[in-house]
PDB file of C-alpha atoms in Angstrom:
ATOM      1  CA  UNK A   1     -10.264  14.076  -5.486  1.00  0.00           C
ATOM      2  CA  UNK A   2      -7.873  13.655  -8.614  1.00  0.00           C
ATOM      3  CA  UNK A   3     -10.624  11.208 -10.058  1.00  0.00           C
ATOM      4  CA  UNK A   4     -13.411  13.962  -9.942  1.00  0.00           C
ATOM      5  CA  UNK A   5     -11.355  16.634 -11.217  1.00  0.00           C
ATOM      6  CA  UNK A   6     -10.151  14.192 -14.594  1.00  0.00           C
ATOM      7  CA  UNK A   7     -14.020  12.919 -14.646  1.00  0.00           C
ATOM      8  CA  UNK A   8     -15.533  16.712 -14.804  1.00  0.00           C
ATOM      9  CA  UNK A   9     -13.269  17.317 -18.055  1.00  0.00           C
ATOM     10  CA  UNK A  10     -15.470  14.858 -19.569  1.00  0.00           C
ATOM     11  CA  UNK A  11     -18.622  15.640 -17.920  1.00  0.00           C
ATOM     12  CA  UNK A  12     -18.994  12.590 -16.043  1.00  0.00           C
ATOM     13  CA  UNK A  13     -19.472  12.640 -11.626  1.00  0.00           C
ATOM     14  CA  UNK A  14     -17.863   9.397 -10.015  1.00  0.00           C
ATOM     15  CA  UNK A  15     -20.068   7.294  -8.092  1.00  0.00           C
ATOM     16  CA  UNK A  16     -17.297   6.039  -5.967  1.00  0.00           C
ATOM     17  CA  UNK A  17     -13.315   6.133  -6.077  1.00  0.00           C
ATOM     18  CA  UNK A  18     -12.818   2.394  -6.971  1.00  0.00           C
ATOM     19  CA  UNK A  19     -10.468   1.513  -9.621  1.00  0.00           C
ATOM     20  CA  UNK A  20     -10.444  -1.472 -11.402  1.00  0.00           C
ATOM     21  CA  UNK A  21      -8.243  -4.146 -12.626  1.00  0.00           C
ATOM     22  CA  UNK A  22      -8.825  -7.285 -14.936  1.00  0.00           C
ATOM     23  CA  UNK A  23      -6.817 -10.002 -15.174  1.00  0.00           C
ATOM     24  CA  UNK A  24      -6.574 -13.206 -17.345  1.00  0.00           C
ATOM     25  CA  UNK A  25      -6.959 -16.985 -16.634  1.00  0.00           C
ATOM     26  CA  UNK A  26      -3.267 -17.161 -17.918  1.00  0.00           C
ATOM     27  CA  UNK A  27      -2.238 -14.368 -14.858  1.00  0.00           C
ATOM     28  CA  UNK A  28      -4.510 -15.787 -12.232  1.00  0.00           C
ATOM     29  CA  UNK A  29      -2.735 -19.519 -12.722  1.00  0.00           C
ATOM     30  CA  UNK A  30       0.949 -17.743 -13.244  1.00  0.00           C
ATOM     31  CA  UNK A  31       0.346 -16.374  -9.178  1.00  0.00           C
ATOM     32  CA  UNK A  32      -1.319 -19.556  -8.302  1.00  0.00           C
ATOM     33  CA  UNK A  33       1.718 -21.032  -9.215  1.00  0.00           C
ATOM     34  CA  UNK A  34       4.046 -17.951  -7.595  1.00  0.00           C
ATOM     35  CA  UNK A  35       2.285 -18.357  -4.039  1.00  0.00           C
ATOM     36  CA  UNK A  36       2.587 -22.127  -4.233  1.00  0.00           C
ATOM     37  CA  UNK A  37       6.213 -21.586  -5.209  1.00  0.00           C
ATOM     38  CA  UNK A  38       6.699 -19.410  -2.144  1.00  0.00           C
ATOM     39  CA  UNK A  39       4.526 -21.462   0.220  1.00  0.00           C
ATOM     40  CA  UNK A  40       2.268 -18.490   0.649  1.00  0.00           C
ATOM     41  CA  UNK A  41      -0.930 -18.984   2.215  1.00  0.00           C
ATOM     42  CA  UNK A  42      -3.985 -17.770   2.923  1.00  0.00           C
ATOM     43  CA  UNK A  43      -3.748 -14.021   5.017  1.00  0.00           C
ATOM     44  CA  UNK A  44      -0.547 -12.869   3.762  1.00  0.00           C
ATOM     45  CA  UNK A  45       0.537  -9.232   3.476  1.00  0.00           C
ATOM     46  CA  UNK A  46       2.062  -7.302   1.010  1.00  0.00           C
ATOM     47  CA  UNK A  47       4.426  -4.672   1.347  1.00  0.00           C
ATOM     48  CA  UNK A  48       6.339  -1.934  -0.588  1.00  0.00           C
ATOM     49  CA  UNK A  49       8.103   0.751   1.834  1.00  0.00           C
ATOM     50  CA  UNK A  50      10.201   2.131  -1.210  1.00  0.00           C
ATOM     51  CA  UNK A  51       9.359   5.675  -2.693  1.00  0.00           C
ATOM     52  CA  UNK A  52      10.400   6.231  -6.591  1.00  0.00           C
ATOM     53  CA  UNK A  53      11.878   9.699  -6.560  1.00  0.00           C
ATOM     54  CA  UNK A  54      11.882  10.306 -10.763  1.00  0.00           C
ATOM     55  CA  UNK A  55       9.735  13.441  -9.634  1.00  0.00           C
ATOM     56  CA  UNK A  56       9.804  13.949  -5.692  1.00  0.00           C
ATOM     57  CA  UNK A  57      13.085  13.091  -4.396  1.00  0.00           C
ATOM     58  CA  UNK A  58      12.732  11.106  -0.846  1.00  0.00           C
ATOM     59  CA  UNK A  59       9.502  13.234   0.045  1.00  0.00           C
ATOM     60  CA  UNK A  60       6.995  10.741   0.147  1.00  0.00           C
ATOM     61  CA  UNK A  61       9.112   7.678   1.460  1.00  0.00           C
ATOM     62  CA  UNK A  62       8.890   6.946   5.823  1.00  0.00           C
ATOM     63  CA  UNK A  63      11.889   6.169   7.208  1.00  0.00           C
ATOM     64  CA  UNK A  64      12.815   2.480   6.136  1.00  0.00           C
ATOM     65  CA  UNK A  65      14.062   1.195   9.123  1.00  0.00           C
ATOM     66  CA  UNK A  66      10.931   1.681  10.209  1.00  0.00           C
ATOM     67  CA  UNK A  67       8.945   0.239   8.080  1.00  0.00           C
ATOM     68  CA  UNK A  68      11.812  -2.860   9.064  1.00  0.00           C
ATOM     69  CA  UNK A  69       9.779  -2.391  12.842  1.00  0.00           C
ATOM     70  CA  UNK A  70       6.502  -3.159  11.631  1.00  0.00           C
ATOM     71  CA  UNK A  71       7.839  -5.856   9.412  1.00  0.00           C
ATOM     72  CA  UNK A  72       9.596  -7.323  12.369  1.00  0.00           C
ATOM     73  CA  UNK A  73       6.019  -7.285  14.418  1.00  0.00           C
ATOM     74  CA  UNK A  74       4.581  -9.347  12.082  1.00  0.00           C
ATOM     75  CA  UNK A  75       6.931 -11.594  11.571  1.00  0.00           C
ATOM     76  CA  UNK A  76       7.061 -12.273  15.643  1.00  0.00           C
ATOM     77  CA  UNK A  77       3.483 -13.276  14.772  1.00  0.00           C
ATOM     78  CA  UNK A  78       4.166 -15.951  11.877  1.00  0.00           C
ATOM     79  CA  UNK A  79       2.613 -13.210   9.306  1.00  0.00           C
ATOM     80  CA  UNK A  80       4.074 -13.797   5.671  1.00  0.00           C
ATOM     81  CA  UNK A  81       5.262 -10.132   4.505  1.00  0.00           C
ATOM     82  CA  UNK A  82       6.306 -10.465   0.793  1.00  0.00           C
ATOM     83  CA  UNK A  83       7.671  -7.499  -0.495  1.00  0.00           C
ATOM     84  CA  UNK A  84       6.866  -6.486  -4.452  1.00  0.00           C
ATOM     85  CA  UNK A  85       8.104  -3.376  -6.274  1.00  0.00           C
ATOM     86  CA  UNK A  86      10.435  -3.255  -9.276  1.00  0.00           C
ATOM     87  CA  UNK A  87      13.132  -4.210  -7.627  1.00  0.00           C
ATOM     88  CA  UNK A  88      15.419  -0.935  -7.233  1.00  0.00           C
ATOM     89  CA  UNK A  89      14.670  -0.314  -3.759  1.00  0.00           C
ATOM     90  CA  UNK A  90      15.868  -1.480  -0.628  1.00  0.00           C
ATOM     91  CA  UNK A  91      14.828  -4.924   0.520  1.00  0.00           C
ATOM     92  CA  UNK A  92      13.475  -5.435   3.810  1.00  0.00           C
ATOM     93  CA  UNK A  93      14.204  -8.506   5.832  1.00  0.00           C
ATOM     94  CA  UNK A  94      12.069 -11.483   7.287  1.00  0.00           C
ATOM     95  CA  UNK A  95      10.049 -11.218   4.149  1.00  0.00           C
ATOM     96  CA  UNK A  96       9.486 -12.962   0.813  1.00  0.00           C
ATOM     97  CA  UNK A  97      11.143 -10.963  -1.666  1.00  0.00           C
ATOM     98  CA  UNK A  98       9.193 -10.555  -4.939  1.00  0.00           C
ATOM     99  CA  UNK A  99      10.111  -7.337  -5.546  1.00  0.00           C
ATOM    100  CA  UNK A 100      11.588  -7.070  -9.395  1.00  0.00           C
ATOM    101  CA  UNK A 101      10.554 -10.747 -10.245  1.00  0.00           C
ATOM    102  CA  UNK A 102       6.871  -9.908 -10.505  1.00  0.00           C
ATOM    103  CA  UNK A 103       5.858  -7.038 -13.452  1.00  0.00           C
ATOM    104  CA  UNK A 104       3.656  -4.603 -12.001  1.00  0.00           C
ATOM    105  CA  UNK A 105       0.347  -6.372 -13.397  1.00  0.00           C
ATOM    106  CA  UNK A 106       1.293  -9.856 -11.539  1.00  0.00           C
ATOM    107  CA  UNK A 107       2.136  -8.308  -8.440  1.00  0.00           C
ATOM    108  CA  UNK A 108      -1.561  -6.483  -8.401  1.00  0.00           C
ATOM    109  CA  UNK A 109      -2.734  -9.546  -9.085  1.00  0.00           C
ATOM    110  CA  UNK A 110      -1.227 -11.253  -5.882  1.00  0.00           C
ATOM    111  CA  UNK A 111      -2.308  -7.915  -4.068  1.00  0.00           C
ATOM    112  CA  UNK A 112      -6.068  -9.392  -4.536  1.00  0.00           C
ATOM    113  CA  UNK A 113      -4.821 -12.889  -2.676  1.00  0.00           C
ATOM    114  CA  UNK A 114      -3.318 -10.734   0.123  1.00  0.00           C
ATOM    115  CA  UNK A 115      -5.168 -10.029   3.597  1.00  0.00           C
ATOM    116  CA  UNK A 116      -3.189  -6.518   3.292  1.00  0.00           C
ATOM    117  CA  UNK A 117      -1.217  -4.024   1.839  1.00  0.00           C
ATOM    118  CA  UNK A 118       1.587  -1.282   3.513  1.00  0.00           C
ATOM    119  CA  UNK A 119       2.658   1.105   1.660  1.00  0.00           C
ATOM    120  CA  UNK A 120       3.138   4.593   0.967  1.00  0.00           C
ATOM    121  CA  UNK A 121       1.224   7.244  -1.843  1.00  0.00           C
ATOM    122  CA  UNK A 122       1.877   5.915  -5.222  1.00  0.00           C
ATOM    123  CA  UNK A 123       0.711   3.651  -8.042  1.00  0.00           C
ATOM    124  CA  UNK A 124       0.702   0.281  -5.600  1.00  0.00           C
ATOM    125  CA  UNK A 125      -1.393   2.140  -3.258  1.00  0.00           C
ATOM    126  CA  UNK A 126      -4.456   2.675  -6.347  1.00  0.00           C
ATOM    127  CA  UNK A 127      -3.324  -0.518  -7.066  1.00  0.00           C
ATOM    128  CA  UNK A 128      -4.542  -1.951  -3.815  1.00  0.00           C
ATOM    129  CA  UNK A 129      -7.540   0.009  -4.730  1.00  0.00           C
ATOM    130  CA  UNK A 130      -8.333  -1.363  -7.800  1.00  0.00           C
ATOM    131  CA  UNK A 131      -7.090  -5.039  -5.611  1.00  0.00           C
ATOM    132  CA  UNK A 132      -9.915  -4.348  -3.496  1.00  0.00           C
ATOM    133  CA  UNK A 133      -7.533  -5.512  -0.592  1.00  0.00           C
ATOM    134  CA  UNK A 134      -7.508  -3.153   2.666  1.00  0.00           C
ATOM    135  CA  UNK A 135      -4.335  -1.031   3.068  1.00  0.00           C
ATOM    136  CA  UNK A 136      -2.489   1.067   5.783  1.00  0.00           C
ATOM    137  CA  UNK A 137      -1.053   3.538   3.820  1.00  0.00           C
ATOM    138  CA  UNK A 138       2.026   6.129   5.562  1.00  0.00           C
ATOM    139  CA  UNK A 139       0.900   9.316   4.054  1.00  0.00           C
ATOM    140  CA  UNK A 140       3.678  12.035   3.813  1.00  0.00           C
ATOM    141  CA  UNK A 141       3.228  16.271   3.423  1.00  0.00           C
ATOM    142  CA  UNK A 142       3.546  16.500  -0.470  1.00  0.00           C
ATOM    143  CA  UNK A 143      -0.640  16.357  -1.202  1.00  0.00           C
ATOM    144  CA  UNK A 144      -3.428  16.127   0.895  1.00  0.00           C
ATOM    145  CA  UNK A 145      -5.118  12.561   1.445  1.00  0.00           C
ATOM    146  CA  UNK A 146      -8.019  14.077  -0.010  1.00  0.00           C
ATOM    147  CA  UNK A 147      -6.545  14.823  -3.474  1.00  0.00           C
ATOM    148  CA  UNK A 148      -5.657  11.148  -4.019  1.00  0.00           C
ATOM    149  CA  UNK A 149      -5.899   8.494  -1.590  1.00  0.00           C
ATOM    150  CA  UNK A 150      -8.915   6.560  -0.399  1.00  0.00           C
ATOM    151  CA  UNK A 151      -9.993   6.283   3.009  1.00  0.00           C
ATOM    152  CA  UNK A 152     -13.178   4.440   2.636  1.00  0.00           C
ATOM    153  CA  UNK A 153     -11.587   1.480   2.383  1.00  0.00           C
ATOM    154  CA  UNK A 154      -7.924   2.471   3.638  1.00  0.00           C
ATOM    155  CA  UNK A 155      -6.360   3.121   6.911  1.00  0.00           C
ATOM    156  CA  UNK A 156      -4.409   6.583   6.247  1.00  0.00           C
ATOM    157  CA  UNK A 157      -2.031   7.831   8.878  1.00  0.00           C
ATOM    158  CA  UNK A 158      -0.989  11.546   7.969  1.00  0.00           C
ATOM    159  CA  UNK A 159       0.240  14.101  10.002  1.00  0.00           C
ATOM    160  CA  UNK A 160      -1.237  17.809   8.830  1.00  0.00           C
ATOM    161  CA  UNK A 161       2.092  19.654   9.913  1.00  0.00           C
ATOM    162  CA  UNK A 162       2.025  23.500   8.966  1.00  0.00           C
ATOM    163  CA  UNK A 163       4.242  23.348   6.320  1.00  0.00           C
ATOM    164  CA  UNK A 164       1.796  21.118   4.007  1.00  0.00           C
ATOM    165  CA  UNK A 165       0.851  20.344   1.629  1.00  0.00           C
ATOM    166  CA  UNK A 166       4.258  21.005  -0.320  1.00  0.00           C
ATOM    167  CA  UNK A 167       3.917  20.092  -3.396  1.00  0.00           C
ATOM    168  CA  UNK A 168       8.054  20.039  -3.354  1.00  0.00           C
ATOM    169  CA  UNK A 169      10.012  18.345  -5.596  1.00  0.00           C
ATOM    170  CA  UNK A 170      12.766  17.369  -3.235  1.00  0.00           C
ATOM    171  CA  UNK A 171      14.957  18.830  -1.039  1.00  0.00           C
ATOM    172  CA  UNK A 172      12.457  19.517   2.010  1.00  0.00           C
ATOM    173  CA  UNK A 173      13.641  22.317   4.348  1.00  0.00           C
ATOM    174  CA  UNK A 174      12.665  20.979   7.425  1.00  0.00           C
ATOM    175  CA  UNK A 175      13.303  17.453   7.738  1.00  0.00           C
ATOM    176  CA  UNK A 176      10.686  15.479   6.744  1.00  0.00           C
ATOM    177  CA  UNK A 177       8.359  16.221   9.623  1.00  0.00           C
ATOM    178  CA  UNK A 178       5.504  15.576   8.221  1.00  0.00           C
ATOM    179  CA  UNK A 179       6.622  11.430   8.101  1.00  0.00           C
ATOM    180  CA  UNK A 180       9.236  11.041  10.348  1.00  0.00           C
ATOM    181  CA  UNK A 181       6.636  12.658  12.930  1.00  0.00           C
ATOM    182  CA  UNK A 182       4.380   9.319  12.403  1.00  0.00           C
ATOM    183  CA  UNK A 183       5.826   6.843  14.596  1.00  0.00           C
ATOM    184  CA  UNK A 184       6.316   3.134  14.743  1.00  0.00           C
ATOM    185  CA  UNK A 185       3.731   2.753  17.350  1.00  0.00           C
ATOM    186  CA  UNK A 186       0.691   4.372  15.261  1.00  0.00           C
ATOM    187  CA  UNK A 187       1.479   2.236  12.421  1.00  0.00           C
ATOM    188  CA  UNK A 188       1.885  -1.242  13.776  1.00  0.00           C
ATOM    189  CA  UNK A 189      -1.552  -0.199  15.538  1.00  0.00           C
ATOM    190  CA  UNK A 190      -3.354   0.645  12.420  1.00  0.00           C
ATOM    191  CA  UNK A 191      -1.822  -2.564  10.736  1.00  0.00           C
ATOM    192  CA  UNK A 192      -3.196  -5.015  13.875  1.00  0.00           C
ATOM    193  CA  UNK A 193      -6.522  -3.026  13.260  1.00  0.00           C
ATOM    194  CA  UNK A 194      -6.494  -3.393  10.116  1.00  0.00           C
ATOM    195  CA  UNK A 195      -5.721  -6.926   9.928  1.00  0.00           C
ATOM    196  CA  UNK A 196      -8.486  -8.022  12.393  1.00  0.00           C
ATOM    197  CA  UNK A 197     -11.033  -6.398  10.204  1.00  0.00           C
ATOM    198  CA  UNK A 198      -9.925  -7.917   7.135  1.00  0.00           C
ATOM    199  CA  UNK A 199      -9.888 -11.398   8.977  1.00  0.00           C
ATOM    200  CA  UNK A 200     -13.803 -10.358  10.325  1.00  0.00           C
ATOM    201  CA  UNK A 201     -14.986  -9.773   6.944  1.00  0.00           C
ATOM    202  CA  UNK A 202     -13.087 -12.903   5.667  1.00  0.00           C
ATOM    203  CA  UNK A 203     -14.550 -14.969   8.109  1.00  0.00           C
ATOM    204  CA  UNK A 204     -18.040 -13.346   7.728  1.00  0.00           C
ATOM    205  CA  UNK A 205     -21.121 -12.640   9.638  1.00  0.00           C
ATOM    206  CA  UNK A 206     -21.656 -15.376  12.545  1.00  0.00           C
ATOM    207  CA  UNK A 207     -24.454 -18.401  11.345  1.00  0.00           C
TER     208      UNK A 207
END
């Protein structure tokens, strides 16, 4: 994992892969304020389908009218889906768009408030990490899930298709198969999963 390998420069061994985030009384009250503004409430879910592609191209985004599927499914189920990101990427619809009116350390900040993240490998997805917050993460053929992602506390659908991983940095010969050969079904599967275990542990252990 990318943790161990920057850890053994400096002699150290993790004793987990949780990252960590601190916030301020200031931030806490300025989302406070943000979900009452948005009449978000408790077991919301956060979402960010949209890939930056400064150094991969397209390669690690699913296809977004997908992700548009499993926002759809949730929706039919009175699920709040607000969508953060910095605001250059497509927006979805049927959700509460956030996305370029929160700065990254607000928006990790709701993350902790959120029953949920979706989302794809990148810095939201260590984010939820470091959130705490359970995740369903689409996980494309670029890297392996082991070099970076976390599936001790995250649901991580990847398909190990012959061709990765491709460390590419765009322009992928055969179509995306690794991600467009995850389909809507698996995901909105893992998501309902997902979602019922966060709501077990939120409700805790029976009396």
């Amino acid at each position: 994992h990318i943790i161990d390998i920057i850890l053994r420069n400096f002699g150290m061994r993790a004793r987990d892969h949780r990252c960590e985030m601190y916030f301020s009384r200031v931030e806490e009250q300025q989302v406070t304020d943000f979900c009452r503004q948005h009449g978000l409430v408790d077991g919301f879910v956060v979402i960010e389908p949209n890939s930056k592609d400064t150094w991969f191209g397209d390669l690690r985004a699913w296809p977004f009218e997908r992700w548009q599927v499993v926002v759809d499914h949730l929706a039919d189920r009175r699920r709040q889906v607000v969508q953060v990101g910095d605001g250059t990427g497509r927006a979805l619809e049927r959700v509460i768009h956030l996305a370029g009116k929160l700065p990254v350390r607000l928006s990790v900040c709701l993350m902790k408030r959120a029953r949920l993240f979706l989302g794809i490998e990148g810095g939201l997805m260590h984010a939820a990490n470091a959130a705490d917050v359970p995740a369903v993460i689409v996980w494309g053929g670029l890297t392996e899930p082991a070099f970076a992602a976390y599936p001790e506390r995250h649901h991580v659908i990847c398909k190990h298709v012959e061709c990765a991983p491709c460390g590419l940095r765009g322009g992928c010969p055969y179509e995306k198969k690794c991600l467009t050969s995850i389909g809507i079904e698996e995901v909105v599967q893992a998501v309902d999963r997902a979602l019922a275990e966060a709501w077990t542990r939120a409700e805790g252990p029976p009396s």
